[in-house]
Coordinates of C-alpha atoms in Angstrom, one line a residue:
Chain Y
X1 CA 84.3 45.4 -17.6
X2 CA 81.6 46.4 -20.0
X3 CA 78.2 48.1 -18.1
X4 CA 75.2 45.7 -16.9
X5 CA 71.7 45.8 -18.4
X6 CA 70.3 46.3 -15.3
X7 CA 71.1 47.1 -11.8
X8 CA 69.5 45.5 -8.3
X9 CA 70.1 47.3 -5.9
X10 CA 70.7 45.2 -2.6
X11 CA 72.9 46.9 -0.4
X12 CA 72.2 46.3 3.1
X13 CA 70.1 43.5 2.8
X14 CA 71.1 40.8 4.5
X15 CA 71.3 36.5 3.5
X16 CA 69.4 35.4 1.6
X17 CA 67.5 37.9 0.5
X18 CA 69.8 39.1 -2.3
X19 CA 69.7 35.8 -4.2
X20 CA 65.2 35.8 -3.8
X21 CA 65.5 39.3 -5.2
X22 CA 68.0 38.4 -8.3
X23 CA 65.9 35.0 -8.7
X24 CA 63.2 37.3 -9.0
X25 CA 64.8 40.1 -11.4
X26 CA 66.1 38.1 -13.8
X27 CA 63.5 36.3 -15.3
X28 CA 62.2 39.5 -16.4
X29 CA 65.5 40.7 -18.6
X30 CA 66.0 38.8 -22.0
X31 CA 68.0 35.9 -22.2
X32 CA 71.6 37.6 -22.7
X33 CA 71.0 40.5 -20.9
X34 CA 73.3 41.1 -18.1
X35 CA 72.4 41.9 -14.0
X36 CA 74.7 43.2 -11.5
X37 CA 73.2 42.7 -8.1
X38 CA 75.2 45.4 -5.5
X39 CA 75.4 43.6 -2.1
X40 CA 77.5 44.1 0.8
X41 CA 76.6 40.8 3.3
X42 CA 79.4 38.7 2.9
X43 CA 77.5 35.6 2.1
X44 CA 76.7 36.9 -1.5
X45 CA 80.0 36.4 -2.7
X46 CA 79.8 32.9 -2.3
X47 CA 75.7 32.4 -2.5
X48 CA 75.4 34.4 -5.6
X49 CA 77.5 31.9 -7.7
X50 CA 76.2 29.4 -6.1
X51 CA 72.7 30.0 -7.4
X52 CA 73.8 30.8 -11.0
X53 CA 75.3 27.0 -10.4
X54 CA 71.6 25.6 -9.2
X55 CA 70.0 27.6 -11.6
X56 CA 72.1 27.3 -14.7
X57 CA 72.8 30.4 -15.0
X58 CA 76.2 32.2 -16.3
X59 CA 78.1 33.6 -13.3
X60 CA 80.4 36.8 -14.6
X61 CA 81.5 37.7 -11.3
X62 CA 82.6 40.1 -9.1
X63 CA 81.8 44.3 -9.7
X64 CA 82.3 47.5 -8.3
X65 CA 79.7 47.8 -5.5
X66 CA 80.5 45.4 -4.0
X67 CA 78.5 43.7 -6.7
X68 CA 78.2 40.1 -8.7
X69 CA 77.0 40.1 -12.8
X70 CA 75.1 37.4 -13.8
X71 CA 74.3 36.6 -17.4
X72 CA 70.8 35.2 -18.4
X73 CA 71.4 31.9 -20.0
X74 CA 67.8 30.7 -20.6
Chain O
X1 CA 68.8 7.0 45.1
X2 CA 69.7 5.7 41.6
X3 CA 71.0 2.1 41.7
X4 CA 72.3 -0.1 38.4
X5 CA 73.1 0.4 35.5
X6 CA 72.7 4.5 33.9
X7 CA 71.2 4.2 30.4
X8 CA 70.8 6.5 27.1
X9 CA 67.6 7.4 28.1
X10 CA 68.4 9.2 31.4
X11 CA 70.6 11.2 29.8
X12 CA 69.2 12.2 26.5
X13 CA 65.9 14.2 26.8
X14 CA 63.2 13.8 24.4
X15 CA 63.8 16.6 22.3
X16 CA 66.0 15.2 19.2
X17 CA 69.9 16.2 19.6
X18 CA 71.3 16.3 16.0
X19 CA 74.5 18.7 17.1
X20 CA 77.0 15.8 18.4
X21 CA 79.7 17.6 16.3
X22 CA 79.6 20.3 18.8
X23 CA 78.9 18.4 21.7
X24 CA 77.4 14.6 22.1
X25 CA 75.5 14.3 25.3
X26 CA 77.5 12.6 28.0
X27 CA 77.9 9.6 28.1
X28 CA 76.6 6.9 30.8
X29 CA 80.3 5.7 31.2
X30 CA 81.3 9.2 31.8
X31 CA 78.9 9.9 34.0
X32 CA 79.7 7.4 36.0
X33 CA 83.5 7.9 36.1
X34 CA 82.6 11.5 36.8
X35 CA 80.9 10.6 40.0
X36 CA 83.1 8.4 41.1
X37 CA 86.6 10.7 40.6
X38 CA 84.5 13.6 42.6
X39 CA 84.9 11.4 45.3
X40 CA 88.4 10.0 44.8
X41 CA 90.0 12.4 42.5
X42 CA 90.2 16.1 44.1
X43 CA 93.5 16.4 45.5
X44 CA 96.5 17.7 43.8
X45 CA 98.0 14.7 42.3
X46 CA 101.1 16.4 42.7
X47 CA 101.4 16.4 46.3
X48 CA 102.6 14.1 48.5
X49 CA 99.9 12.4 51.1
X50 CA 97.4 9.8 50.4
X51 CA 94.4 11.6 49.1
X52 CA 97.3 13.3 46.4
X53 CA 98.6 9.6 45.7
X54 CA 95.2 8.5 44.8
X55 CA 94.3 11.3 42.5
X56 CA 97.8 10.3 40.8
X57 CA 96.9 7.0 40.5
X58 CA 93.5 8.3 38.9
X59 CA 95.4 10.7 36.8
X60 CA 98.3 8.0 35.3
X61 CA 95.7 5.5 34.4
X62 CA 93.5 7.9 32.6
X63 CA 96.3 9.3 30.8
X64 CA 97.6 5.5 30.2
X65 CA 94.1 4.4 28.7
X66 CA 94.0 7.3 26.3
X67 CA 97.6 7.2 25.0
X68 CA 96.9 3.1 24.4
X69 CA 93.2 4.2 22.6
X70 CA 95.4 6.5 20.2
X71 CA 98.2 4.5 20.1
X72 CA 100.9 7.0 21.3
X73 CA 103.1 6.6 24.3
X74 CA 101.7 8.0 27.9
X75 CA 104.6 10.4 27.9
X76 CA 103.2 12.0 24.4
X77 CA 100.0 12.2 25.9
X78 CA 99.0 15.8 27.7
X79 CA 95.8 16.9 28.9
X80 CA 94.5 20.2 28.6
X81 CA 91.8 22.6 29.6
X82 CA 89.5 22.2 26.5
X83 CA 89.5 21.4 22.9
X84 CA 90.3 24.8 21.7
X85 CA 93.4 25.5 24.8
X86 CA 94.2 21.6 23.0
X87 CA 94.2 23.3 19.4
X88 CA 95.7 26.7 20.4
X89 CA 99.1 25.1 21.8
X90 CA 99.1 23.0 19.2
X91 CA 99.9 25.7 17.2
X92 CA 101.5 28.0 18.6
X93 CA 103.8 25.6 20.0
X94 CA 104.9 23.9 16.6
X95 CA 105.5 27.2 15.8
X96 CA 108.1 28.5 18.3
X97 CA 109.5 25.1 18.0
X98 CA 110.4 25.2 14.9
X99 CA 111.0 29.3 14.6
X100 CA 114.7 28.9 13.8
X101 CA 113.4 27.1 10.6
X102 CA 111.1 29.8 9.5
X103 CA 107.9 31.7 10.4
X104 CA 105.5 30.2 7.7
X105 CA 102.2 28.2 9.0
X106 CA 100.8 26.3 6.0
X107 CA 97.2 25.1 6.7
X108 CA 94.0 24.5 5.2
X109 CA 91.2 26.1 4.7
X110 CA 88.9 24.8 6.1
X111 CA 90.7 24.3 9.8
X112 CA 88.3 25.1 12.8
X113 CA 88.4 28.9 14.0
X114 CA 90.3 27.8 16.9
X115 CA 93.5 27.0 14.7
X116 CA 92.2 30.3 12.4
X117 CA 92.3 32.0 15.5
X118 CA 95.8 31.0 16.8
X119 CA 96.9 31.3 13.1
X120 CA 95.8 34.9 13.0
X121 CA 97.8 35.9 16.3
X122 CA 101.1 34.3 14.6
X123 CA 100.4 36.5 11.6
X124 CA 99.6 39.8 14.1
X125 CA 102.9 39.1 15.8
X126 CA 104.9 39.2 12.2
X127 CA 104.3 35.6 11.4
X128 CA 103.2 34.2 7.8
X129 CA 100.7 31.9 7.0
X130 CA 99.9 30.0 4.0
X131 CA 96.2 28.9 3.5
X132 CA 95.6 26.0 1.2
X133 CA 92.7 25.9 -1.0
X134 CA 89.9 22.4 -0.8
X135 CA 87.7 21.9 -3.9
X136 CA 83.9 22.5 -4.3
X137 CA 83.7 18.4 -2.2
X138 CA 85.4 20.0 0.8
X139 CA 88.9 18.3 -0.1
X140 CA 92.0 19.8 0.3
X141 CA 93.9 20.5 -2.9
X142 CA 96.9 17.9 -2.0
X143 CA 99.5 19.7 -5.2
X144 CA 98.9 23.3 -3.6
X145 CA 99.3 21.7 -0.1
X146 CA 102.9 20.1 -1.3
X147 CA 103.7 23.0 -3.1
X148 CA 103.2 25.1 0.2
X149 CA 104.8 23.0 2.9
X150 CA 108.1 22.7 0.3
X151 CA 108.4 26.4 0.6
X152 CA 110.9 28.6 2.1
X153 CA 111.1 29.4 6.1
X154 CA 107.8 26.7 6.7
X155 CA 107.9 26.0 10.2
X156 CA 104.9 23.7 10.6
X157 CA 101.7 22.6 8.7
X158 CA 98.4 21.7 10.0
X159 CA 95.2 20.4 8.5
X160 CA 92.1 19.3 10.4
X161 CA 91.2 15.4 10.1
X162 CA 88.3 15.2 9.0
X163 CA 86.0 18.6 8.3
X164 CA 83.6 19.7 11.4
X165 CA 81.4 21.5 9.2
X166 CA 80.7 19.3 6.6
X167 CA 82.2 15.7 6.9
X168 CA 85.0 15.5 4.5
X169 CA 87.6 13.7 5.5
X170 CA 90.7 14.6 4.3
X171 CA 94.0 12.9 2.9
X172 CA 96.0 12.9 5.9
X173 CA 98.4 10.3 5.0
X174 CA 99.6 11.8 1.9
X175 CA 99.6 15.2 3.2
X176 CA 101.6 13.9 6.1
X177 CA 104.1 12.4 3.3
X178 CA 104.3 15.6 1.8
X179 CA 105.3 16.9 5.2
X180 CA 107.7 14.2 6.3
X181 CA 109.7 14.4 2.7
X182 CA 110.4 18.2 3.4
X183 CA 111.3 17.8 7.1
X184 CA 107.9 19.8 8.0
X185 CA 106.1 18.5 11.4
X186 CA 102.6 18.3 10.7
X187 CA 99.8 19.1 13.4
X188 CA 96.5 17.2 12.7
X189 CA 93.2 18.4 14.6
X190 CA 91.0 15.5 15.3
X191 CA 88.2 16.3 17.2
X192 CA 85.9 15.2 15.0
X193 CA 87.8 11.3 14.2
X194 CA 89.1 10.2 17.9
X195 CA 86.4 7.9 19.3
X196 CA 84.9 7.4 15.9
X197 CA 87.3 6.0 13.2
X198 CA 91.1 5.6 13.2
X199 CA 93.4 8.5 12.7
X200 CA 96.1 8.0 9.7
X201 CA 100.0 7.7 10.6
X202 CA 102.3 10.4 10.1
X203 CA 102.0 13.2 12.5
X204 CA 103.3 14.6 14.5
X205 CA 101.4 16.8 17.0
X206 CA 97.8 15.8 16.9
X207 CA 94.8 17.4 19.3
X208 CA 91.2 16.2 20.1
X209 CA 88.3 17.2 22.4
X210 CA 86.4 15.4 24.8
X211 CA 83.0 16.4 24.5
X212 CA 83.2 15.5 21.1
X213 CA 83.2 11.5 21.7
X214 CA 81.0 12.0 25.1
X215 CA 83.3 13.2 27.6
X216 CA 82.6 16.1 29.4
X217 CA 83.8 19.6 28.0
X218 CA 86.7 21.5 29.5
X219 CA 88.9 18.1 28.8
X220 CA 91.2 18.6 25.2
X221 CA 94.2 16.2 24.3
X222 CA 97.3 17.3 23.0
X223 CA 99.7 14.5 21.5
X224 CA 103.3 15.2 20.8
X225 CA 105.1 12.8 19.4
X226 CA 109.0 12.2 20.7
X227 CA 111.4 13.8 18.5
X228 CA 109.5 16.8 17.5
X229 CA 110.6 20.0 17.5
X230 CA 107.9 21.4 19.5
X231 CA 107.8 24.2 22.3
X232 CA 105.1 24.8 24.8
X233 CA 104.0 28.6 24.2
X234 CA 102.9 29.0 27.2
X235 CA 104.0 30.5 30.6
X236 CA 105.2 26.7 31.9
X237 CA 104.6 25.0 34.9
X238 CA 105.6 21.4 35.9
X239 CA 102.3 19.6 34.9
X240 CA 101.6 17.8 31.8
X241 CA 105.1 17.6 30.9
X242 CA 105.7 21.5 31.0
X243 CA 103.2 21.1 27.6
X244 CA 100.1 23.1 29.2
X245 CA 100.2 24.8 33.0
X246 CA 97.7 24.7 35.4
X247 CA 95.6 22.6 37.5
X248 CA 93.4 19.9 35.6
X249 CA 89.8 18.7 36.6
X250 CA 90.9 15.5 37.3
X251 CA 87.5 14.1 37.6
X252 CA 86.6 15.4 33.9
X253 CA 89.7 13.6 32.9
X254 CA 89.0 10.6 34.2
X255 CA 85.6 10.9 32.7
X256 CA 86.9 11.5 29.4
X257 CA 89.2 8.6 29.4
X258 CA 86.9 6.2 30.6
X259 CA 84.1 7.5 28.1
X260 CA 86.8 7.5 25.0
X261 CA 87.8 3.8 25.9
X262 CA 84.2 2.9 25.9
X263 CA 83.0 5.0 23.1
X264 CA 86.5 3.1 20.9
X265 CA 85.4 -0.2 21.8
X266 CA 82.1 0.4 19.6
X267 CA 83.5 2.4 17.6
X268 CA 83.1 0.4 14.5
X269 CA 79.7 -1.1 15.2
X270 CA 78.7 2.8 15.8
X271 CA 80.3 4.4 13.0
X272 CA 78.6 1.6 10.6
X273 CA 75.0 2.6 12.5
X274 CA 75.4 6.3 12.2
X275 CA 77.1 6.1 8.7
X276 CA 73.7 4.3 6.9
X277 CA 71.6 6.4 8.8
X278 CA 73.3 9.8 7.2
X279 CA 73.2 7.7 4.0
X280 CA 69.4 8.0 4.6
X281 CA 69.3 11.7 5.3
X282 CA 71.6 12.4 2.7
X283 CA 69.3 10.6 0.0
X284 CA 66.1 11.7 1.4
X285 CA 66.9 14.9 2.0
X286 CA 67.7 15.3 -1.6
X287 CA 65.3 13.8 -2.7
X288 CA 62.3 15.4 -1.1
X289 CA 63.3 19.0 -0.1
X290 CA 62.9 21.2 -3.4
X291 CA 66.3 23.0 -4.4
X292 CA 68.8 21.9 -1.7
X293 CA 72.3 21.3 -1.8
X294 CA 74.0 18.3 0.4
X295 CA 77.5 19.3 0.8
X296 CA 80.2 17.6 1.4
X297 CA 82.1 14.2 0.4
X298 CA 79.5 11.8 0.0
X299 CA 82.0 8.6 0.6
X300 CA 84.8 9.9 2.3
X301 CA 83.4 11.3 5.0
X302 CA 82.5 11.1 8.8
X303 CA 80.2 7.9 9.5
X304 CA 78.0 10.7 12.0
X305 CA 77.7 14.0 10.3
X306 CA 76.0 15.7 7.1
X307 CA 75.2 19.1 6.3
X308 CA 72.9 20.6 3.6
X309 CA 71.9 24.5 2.3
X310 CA 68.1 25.2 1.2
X311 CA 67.6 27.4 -1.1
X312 CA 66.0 30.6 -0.2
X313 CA 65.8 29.9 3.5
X314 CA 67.1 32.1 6.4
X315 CA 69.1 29.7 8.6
X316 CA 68.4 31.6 11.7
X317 CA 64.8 30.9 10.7
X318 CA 65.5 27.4 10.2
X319 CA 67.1 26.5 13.1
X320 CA 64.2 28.1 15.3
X321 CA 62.0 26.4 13.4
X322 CA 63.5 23.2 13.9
X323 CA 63.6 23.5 17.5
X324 CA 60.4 24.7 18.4
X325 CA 59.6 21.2 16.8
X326 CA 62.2 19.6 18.9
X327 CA 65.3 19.2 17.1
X328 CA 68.8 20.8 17.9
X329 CA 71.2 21.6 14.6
X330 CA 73.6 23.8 14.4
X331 CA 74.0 25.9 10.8
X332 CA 77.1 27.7 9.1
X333 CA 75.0 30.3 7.6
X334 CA 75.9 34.0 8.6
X335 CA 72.7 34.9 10.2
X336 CA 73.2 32.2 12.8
X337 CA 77.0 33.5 13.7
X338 CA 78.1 36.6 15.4
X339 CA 79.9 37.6 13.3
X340 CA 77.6 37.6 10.7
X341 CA 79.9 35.6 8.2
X342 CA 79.2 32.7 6.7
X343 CA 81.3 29.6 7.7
X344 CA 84.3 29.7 6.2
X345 CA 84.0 26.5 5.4
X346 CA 81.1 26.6 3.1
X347 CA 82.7 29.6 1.7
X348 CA 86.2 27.8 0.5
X349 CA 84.9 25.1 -1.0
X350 CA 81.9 27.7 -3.0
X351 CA 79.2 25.5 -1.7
X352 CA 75.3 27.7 -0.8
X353 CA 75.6 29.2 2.2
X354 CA 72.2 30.3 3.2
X355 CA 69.7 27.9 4.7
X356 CA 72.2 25.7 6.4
X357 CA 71.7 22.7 8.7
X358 CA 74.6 20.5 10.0
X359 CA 73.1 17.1 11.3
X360 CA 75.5 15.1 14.2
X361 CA 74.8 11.7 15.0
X362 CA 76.0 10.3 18.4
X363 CA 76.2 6.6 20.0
X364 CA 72.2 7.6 21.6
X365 CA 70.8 8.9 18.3
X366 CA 68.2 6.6 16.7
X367 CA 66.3 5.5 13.6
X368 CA 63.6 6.5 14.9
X369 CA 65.1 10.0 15.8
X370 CA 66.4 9.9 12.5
X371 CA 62.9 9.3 10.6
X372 CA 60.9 12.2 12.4
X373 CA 63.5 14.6 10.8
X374 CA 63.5 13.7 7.8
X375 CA 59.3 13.3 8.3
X376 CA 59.0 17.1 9.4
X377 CA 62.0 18.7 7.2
X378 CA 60.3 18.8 4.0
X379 CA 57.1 21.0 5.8
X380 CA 59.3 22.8 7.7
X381 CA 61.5 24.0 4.6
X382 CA 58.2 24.9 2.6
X383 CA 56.6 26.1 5.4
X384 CA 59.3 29.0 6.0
X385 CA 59.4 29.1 1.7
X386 CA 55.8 30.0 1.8
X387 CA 56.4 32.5 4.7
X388 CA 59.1 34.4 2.3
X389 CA 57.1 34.4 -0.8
X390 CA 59.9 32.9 -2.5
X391 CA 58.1 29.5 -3.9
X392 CA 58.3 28.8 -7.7
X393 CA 61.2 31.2 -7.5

């Protein structure tokens, strides 16, 4: 697994506020550029690619962290 | 003192009940039966005097009404303590029936937590179990399930009716086949179908819940068909065919019988009602709530139940928000459990979890009822949106 652009850090935070904060990360990498989001609450692993699916975006999945990468698409 | 006829609206409140799947109000027939058995029904219909021989007459003719509503035989036919006692023995007992053919439980994923639960103790006590996977609709993946139940030392299968959580009924007859062609007795759970819409051939141990149909709770039925290699788990006494010990509320069960007959009657006049009206919600909601996701089969599904995930929104939040403007959902979203998991349900078939309402329709639920939801929703949502900062996101 190659390293992530960035990193969001979202450990302890509970649902759903680790798919507001990568809504609001990734808009601000470039289209490409990859974000691991680090989350321990359970309901990321299946709300995370369930956002990339809403949103378009490119689900890579699951990271050391426990943490999700998520490609920008667009 | 109350005389005539009890209707809807002395037994619903005015606050708008959308949970049915977890409970539908009682209803009028059962409340009546329930009266009445308090009077006639509190011997021990096991014993031998004339208050006991009228409690047995009570009991065979509750017990004869239900096993003609489902079709079994009386004989088939036990009552048990509740829904999840129903589901439990279910289990447990297809299980020790069958352990001479293997220790393997096949099921799906997307049973309720009672069979999870009773699954989980198997597997504590050195038993197997084999989950089967549904797709992102909430269907379970028929070529896995076939794959699974043809396996070595499977001693029973079970897979829930029709889905609690989100409405997706599943494809009981051909997972039955699958079953039957491999010698596997199959266990279906269908607490969310009796009352509403027929059950499928080819089980053979099925359970169901009264307060699910508008019986009172603390009533479960547990149907074993003849010829199945099924042993009760339990401790056994000489009730309810040795199947489940101890002493039933008798008036309950009348209640529940006399409610299931009446709730069967209309079943299909009901289940065509409620089914358009979550074709409304279902469309509407889509429609005009921003970024949410309506899960679920959207044909083959329960005629009474729909559930949907906003985007961004705390459930917990939701659901307080929603009832401090009258309405009662339930949600599969972690926040709202103690566990603080999401459903599992949601989570199998990959669906948002977050922000999640399950809507229940029952025989008293209304247009009307139906309308002022689907009026508020779209404030409430952005409301709590606006709350979070998260608009535009």
């Amino acid at each position: 697994m190659s390293a992530p652009d960035a990193v969001l850090d979202c450990l302890g935070q509970r649902c759903p506020l680790p798919v507001i904060a990568l809504a609001r990360r990734l808009p601000e990498l470039p289209v490409g550029a990859v974000l691991r989001v680090l989350a321990d609450d359970p309901a990321a692993a299946v709300d995370v690619p369930a956002w990339c699916r809403m949103r378009q975006q490119e689900f890579l999945g699951d990271a050391p962290g426990p943490g999700y990468d998520v490609r920008r698409t667009h | 003192m109350r005389t005539g006829a009890i209707a809807w609206a002395d037994v619903t409140a005015s606050p708008v009940y959308l949970d049915a799947a977890t409970a539908a109000p009682l209803h009028p027939v059962a409340r009546q039966a329930l009266l009445a058995a308090l009077d006639d029904g509190w011997a021990d219909p096991d014993r031998l005097y004339s208050p006991a021989r009228r409690a047995r007459r009570l009991l065979d003719a509750a017990r004869e009404a239900t096993a003609e509503t489902l079709g079994v035989r009386p004989d088939e036919l036990s009552f048990t303590s509740s829904g999840t006692s129903a589901a439990h023995t279910a289990v447990l007992g297809g299980l020790r029936g069958r352990r001479r053919a293997g220790d393997v439980l096949v099921h799906s994923a997307i049973e309720h937590s009672a069979v999870l639960y009773a699954a989980q103790q198997h597997v504590t006590g050195g038993g197997r179990a084999v989950e089967v996977p549904v797709d992102r609709l909430g269907r379970l993946d028929l070529d896995r399930w076939s794959t699974a139940v043809s396996g070595a030392g499977v001693a029973s299968a079970t897979l829930i009716a029709a889905s609690h959580e989100v409405g997706t009924v599943q494809p009981v007859e051909a997972a039955a086949a699958a079953c039957t062609r491999v010698g596997v007795p199959l266990y279906v759970d269908a607490a969310q179908v009796v009352g509403r819409m027929p059950v499928p051939p080819g089980w053979s141990v099925l359970t169901a819940s009264a307060r699910k149909w508008g019986g009172p709770a603390g009533v479960g039925l547990l149907v074993v068909r003849k010829g199945t290699r099924w042993e009760s788990p339990w401790p056994t006494d000489e009730r309810e065919s040795g199947r489940t010990p101890g002493t039933l509320n008798l008036p309950a069960v009348v209640a529940a019988a006399a409610s299931l007959r009446a709730t069967a009657t209309d079943a299909v006049a009901q289940a065509t009602r409620l089914s358009s009206l979550v074709d409304r919600i279902r469309a509407r909601v889509s429609a005009e709530v921003p970024d949410v996701e309506v899960v679920g089969d959207p044909v083959h599904r329960l005629p009474h139940l729909v559930t949907f995930s906003c985007l961004y929104v705390d459930g917990e939040a939701l659901l307080h928000a929603l009832d401090r403007r009258g309405f009662a959902v339930s949600s599969g979203s972690s926040c709202t459990s103690a566990t603080l998991r999401p459903s599992h349900v949601l989570e199998a078939m990959g669906v948002l979890s977050h922000g999640n309402v399950r809507v229940s329709l029952h025989t008293g639920s209304t247009e009307a009822e139906v309308e002022r939801f689907l009026t508020e929703l779209p404030g409430i949502v952005a409301e709590l949106r606006e709350q979070a900062g998260v608009v535009g996101l």
